[in-house]
Short mmCIF file of C-alpha atoms in Angstrom, two decimals:
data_model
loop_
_atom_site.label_atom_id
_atom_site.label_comp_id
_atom_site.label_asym_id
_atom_site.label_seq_id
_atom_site.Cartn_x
_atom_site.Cartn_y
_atom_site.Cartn_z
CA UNK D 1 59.10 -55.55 31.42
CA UNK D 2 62.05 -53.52 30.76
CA UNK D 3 62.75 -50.38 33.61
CA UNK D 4 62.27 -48.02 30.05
CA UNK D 5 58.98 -49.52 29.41
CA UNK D 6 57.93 -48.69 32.83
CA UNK D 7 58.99 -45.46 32.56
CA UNK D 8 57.48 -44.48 29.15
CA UNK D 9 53.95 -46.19 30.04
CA UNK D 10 54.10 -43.43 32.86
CA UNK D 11 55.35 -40.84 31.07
CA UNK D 12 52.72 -41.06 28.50
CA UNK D 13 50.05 -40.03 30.78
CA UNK D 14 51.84 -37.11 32.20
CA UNK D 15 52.87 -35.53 28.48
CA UNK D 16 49.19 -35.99 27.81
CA UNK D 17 48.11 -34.13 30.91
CA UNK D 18 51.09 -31.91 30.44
CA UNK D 19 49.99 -31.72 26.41
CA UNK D 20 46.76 -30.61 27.78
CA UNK D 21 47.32 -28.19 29.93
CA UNK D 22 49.46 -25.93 27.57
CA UNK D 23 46.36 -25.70 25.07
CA UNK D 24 45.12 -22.91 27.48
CA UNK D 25 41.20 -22.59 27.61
CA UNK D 26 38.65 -24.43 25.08
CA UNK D 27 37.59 -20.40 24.67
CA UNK D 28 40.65 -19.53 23.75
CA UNK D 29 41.20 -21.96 21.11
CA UNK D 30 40.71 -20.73 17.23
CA UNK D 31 39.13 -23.61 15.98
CA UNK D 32 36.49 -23.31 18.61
CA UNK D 33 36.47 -19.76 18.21
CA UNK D 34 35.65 -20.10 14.77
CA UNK D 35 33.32 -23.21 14.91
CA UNK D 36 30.76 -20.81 17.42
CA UNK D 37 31.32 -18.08 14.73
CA UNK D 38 29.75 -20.26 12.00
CA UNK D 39 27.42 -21.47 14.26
CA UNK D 40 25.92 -17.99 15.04
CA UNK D 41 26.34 -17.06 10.94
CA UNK D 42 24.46 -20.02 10.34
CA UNK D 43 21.35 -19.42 13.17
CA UNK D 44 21.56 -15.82 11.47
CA UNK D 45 20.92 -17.06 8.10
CA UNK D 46 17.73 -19.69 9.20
CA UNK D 47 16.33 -16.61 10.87
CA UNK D 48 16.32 -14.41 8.09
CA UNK D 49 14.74 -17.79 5.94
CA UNK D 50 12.26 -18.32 8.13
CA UNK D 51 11.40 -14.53 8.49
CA UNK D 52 11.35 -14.63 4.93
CA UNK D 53 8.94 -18.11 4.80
CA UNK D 54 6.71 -15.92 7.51
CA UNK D 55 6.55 -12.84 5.57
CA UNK D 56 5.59 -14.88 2.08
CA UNK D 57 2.62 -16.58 3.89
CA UNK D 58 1.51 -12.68 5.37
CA UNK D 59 1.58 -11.74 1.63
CA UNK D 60 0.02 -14.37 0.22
CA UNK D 61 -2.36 -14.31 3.10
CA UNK D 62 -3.08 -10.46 2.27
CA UNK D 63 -3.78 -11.63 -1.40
CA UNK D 64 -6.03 -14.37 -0.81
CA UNK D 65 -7.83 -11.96 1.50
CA UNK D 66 -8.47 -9.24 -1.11
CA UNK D 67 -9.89 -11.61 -3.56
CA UNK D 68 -11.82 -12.65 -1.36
CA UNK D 69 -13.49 -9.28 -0.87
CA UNK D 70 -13.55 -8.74 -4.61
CA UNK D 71 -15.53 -11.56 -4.89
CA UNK D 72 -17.74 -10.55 -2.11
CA UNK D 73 -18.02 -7.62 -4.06
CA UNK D 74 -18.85 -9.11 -7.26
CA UNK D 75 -21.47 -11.66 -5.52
CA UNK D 76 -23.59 -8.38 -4.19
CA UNK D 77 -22.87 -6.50 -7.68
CA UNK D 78 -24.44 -9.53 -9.30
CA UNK D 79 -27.28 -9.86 -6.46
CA UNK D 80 -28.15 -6.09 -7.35
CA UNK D 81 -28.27 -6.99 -11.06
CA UNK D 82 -30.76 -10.25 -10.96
CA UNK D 83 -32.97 -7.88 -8.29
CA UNK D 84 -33.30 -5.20 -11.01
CA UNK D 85 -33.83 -7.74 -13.30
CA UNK D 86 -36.23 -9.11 -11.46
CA UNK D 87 -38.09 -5.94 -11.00
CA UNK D 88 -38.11 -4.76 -14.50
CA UNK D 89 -39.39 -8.29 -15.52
CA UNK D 90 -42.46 -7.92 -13.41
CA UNK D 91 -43.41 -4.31 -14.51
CA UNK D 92 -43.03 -5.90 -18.06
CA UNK D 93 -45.35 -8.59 -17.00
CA UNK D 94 -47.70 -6.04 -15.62
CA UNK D 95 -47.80 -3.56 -18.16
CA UNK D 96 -48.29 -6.40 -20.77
CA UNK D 97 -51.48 -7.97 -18.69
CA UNK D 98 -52.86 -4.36 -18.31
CA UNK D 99 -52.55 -3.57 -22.40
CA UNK D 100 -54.10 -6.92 -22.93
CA UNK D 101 -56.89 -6.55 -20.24
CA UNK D 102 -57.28 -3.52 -21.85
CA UNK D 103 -57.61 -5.13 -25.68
CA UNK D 104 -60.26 -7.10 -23.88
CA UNK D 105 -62.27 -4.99 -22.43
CA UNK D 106 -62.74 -2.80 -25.67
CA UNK D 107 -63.48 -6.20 -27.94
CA UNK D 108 -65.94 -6.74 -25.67
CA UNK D 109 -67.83 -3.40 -26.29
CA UNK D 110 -67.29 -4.08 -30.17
CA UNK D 111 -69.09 -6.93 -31.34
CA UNK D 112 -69.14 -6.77 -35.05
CA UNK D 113 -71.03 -9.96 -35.71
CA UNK D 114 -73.69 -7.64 -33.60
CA UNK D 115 -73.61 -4.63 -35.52
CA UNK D 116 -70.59 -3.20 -34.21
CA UNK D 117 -67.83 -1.09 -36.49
CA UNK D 118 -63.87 -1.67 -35.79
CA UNK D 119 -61.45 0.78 -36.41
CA UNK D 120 -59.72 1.17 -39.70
CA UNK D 121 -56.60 -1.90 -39.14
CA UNK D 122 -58.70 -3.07 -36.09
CA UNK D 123 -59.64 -6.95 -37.19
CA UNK D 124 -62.62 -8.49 -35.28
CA UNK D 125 -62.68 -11.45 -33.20
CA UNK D 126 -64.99 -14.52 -33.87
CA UNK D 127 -67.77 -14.65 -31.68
CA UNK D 128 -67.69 -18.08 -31.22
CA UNK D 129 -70.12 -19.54 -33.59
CA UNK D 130 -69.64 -20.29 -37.39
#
């Protein structure tokens, strides 16, 4: 090898180092500068999405949780309704087996077959035998 290649395979390294050296600090450096500041922008922005994710599952949360109670709330409306309905079908029941006990009891005082007289519209009941 030639005393110039010598040199210049040694000189490489030492403009490298040299090359190096005169960048100053990686701090210092714009394109790193600017790299972090995108970096925090962008850690920023997934923060505010995620925030945003979070406070769409609170809301939708809240909404699920009010129809919920409205349908509670319709459930015991419609429990109320059927009990009432319930009640008023039994003092139906009742007041219908009291009229007809009463019918009853008064046919069985009036026998007309017997001698008995009905009431004008009153229409008599067969005794049993033809």
């Amino acid at each position: 090898m030639s005393t110039v290649s010598k040199c210049c395979i040694w000189l490489v390294p030492v403009f490298m180092v040299a090359g190096c050296e005169l960048m100053g600090p990686l701090e210092e450096d714009p394109v790193y500068i600017k790299v972090n500041q995108v970096d925090a922008r962008l850690e920023r922005v997934e923060r505010i999405l995620e925030n945003q994710s979070l406070m769409s599952l609170v809301s939708e949360l809240e909404q699920l949780r009010q129809a919920t109670q409205e349908l509670r709330n319709d459930v015991e409306t419609l429990q109320h309704s059927v009990e009432q309905g319930s009640q008023r079908q039994r003092a139906l029941y009742q007041d219908i087996d009291q009229r007809l006990q009463a019918v009853e009891k008064r046919n069985a005082q009036i026998n007309v077959m017997d001698g008995g007289s009905l009431n004008p519209g009153q229409l008599p009941l067969p005794g049993g035998s033809d």
